[in-house]
Coordinates of C-alpha atoms in Angstrom, one line a residue:
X1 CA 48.8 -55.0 1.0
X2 CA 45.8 -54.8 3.6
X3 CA 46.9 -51.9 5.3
X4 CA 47.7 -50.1 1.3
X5 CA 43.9 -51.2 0.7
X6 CA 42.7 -49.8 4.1
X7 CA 44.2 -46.8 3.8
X8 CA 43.0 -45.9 0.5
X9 CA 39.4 -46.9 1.4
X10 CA 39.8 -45.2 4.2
X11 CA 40.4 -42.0 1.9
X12 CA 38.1 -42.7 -0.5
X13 CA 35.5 -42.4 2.3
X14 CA 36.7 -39.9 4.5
X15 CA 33.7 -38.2 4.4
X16 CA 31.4 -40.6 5.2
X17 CA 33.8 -41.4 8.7
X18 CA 34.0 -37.9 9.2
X19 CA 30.0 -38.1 9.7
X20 CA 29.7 -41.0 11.0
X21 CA 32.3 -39.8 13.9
X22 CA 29.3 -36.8 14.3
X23 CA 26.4 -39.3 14.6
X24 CA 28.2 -40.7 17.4
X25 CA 29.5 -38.0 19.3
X26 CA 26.1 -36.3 18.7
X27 CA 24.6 -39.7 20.9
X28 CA 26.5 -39.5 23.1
X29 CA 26.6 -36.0 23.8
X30 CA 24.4 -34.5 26.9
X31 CA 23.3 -31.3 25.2
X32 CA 23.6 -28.0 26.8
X33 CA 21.1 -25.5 26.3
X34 CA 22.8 -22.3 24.3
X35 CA 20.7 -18.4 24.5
X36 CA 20.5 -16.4 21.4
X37 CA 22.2 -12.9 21.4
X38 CA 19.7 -11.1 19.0
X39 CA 15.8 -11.8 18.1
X40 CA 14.0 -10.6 15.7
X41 CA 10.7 -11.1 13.9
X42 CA 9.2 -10.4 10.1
X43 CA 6.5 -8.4 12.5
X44 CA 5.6 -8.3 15.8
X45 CA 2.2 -7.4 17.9
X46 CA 3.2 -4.7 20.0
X47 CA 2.1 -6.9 23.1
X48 CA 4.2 -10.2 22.5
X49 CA 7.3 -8.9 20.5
X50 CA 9.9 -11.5 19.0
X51 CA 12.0 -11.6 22.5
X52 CA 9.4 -13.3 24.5
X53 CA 10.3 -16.4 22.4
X54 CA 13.6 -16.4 24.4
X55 CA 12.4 -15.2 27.6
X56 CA 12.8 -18.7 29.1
X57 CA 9.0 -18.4 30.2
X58 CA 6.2 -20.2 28.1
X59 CA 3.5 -18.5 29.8
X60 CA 4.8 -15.3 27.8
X61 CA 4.7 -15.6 23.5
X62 CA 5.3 -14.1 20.3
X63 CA 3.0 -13.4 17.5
X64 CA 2.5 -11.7 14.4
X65 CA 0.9 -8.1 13.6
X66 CA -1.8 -9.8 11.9
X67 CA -4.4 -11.9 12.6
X68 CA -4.6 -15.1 10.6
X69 CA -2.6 -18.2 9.1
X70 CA 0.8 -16.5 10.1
X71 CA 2.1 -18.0 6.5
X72 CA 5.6 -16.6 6.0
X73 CA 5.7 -14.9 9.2
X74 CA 8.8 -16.1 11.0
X75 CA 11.5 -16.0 14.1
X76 CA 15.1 -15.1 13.5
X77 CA 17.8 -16.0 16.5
X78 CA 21.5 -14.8 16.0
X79 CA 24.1 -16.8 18.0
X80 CA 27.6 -15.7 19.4
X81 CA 29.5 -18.1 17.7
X82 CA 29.2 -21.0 15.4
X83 CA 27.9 -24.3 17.6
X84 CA 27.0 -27.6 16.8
X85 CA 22.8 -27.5 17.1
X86 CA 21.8 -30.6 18.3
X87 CA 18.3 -30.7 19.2
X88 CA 15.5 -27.2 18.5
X89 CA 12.5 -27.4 21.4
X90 CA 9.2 -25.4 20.8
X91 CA 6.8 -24.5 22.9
X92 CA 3.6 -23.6 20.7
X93 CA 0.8 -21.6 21.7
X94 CA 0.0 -19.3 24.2
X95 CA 0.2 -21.4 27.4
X96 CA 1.0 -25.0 28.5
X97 CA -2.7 -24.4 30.0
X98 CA -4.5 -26.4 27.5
X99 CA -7.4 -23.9 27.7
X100 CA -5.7 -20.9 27.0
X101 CA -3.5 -22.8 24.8
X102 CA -6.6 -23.4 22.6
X103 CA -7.5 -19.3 22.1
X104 CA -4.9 -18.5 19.6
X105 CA -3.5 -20.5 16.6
X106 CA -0.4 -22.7 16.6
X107 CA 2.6 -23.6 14.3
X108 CA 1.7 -26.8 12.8
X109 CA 4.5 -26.7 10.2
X110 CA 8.1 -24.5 10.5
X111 CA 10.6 -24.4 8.0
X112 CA 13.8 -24.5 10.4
X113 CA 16.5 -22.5 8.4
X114 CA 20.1 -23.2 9.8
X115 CA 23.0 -20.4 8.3
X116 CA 26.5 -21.7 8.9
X117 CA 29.2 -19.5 9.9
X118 CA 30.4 -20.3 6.2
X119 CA 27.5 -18.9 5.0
X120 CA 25.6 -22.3 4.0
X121 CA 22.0 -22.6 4.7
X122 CA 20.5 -25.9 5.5
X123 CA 17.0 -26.4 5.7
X124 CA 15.0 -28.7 7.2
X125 CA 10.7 -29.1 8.2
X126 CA 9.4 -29.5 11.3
X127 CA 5.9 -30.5 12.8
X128 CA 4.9 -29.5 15.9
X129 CA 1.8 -31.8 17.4
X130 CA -1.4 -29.3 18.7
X131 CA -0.5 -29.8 22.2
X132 CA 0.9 -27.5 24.8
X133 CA 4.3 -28.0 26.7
X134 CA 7.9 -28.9 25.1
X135 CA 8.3 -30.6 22.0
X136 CA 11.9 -31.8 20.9
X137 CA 13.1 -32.2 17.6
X138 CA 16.9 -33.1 16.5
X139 CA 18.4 -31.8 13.9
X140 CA 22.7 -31.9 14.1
X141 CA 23.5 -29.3 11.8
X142 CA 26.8 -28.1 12.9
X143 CA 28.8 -24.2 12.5
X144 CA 25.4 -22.9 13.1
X145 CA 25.7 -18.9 13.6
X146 CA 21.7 -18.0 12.5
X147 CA 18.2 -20.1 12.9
X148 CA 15.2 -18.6 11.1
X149 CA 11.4 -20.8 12.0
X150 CA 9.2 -19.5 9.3
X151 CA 5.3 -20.5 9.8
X152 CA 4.2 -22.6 6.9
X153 CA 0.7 -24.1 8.6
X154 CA -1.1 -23.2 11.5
X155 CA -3.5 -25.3 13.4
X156 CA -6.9 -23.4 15.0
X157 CA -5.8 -20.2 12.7
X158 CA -8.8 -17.9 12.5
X159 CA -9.6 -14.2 11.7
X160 CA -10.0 -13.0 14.6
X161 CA -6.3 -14.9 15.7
X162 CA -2.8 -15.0 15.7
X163 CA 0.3 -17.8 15.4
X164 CA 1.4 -17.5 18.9
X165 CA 5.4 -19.3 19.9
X166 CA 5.6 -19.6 23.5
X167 CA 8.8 -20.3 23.6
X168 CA 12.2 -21.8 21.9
X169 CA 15.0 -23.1 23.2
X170 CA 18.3 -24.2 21.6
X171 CA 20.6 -27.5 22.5
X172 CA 24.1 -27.5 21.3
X173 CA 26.8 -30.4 22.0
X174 CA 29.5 -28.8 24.3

């Protein structure tokens, strides 16, 4: 009778095992960094186009045509093959030079926008600090084919500057 009772539990929330298998793999996991096949941008300066935000340099950066808040502007990365995205790291700014960093504005908000190979789109908000160098953030959404960061806030935004993404880089568990 225990094992009738464990078994239909069991089924009843297979789901729920299923992802808590995922949370523990996902901990366990030493992620490997994955590369993007196709970049692309809602605009570009002509100067730092979308694919120096994969250019595996942070002294190098993407930015939008226009000067200002960078609202709706975003970054579009296309992937070979569905993967399970474990963590996102961004590199705001111009520079990990704090003093260049400072002479252009920075994402303070993104909206991270994961497509699945099965065509569903997660979402989820991120919030980068106003600091040069790496910042990680972990998501585990799995089947990812397609990650769009659209700007939603800008720190130091100005007239006179642009949103600038140093670099991003992409951690999938093997």
């Amino acid at each position: 009778m225990l094992l009738v009772l464990l078994g239909v539990g069991g089924y009843a929330f297979r789901d729920e095992l299923a992802s808590g298998v995922e949370v523990v793999r996902d901990r366990f996991a030493t992620p490997q960094q994955i590369h993007p096949t196709a970049v692309r941008a809602s605009s570009e300066d002509p100067a730092h186009p979308a694919a120096l935000a994969v250019d595996g340099t942070t002294d190098r950066y993407w930015a939008p045509a226009r000067p200002g808040n960078g609202i709706g502007e975003f970054l579009e990365m296309d992937f070979p093959g569905p993967f399970r995205l474990l963590d996102l790291v961004v590199h705001p700014g111009i520079s990990p030079n704090a003093e260049q960093f400072l002479t252009q504005a920075r994402p303070q908000r993104l909206t991270v926008t994961l497509t699945g190979s099965d065509g569903k789109v997660t979402t989820r908000t991120v919030n980068p600090a106003d600091a040069p160098g790496e910042q990680r953030f972990h998501l585990a959404v799995g089947g990812v084919v397609r990650i769009r960061l659209t700007i939603d806030g800008a720190y130091g935004a100005a007239p006179d500057r642009r949103v600038a993404v140093a670099e991003v880089e992409f951690f999938e568990r093997p």
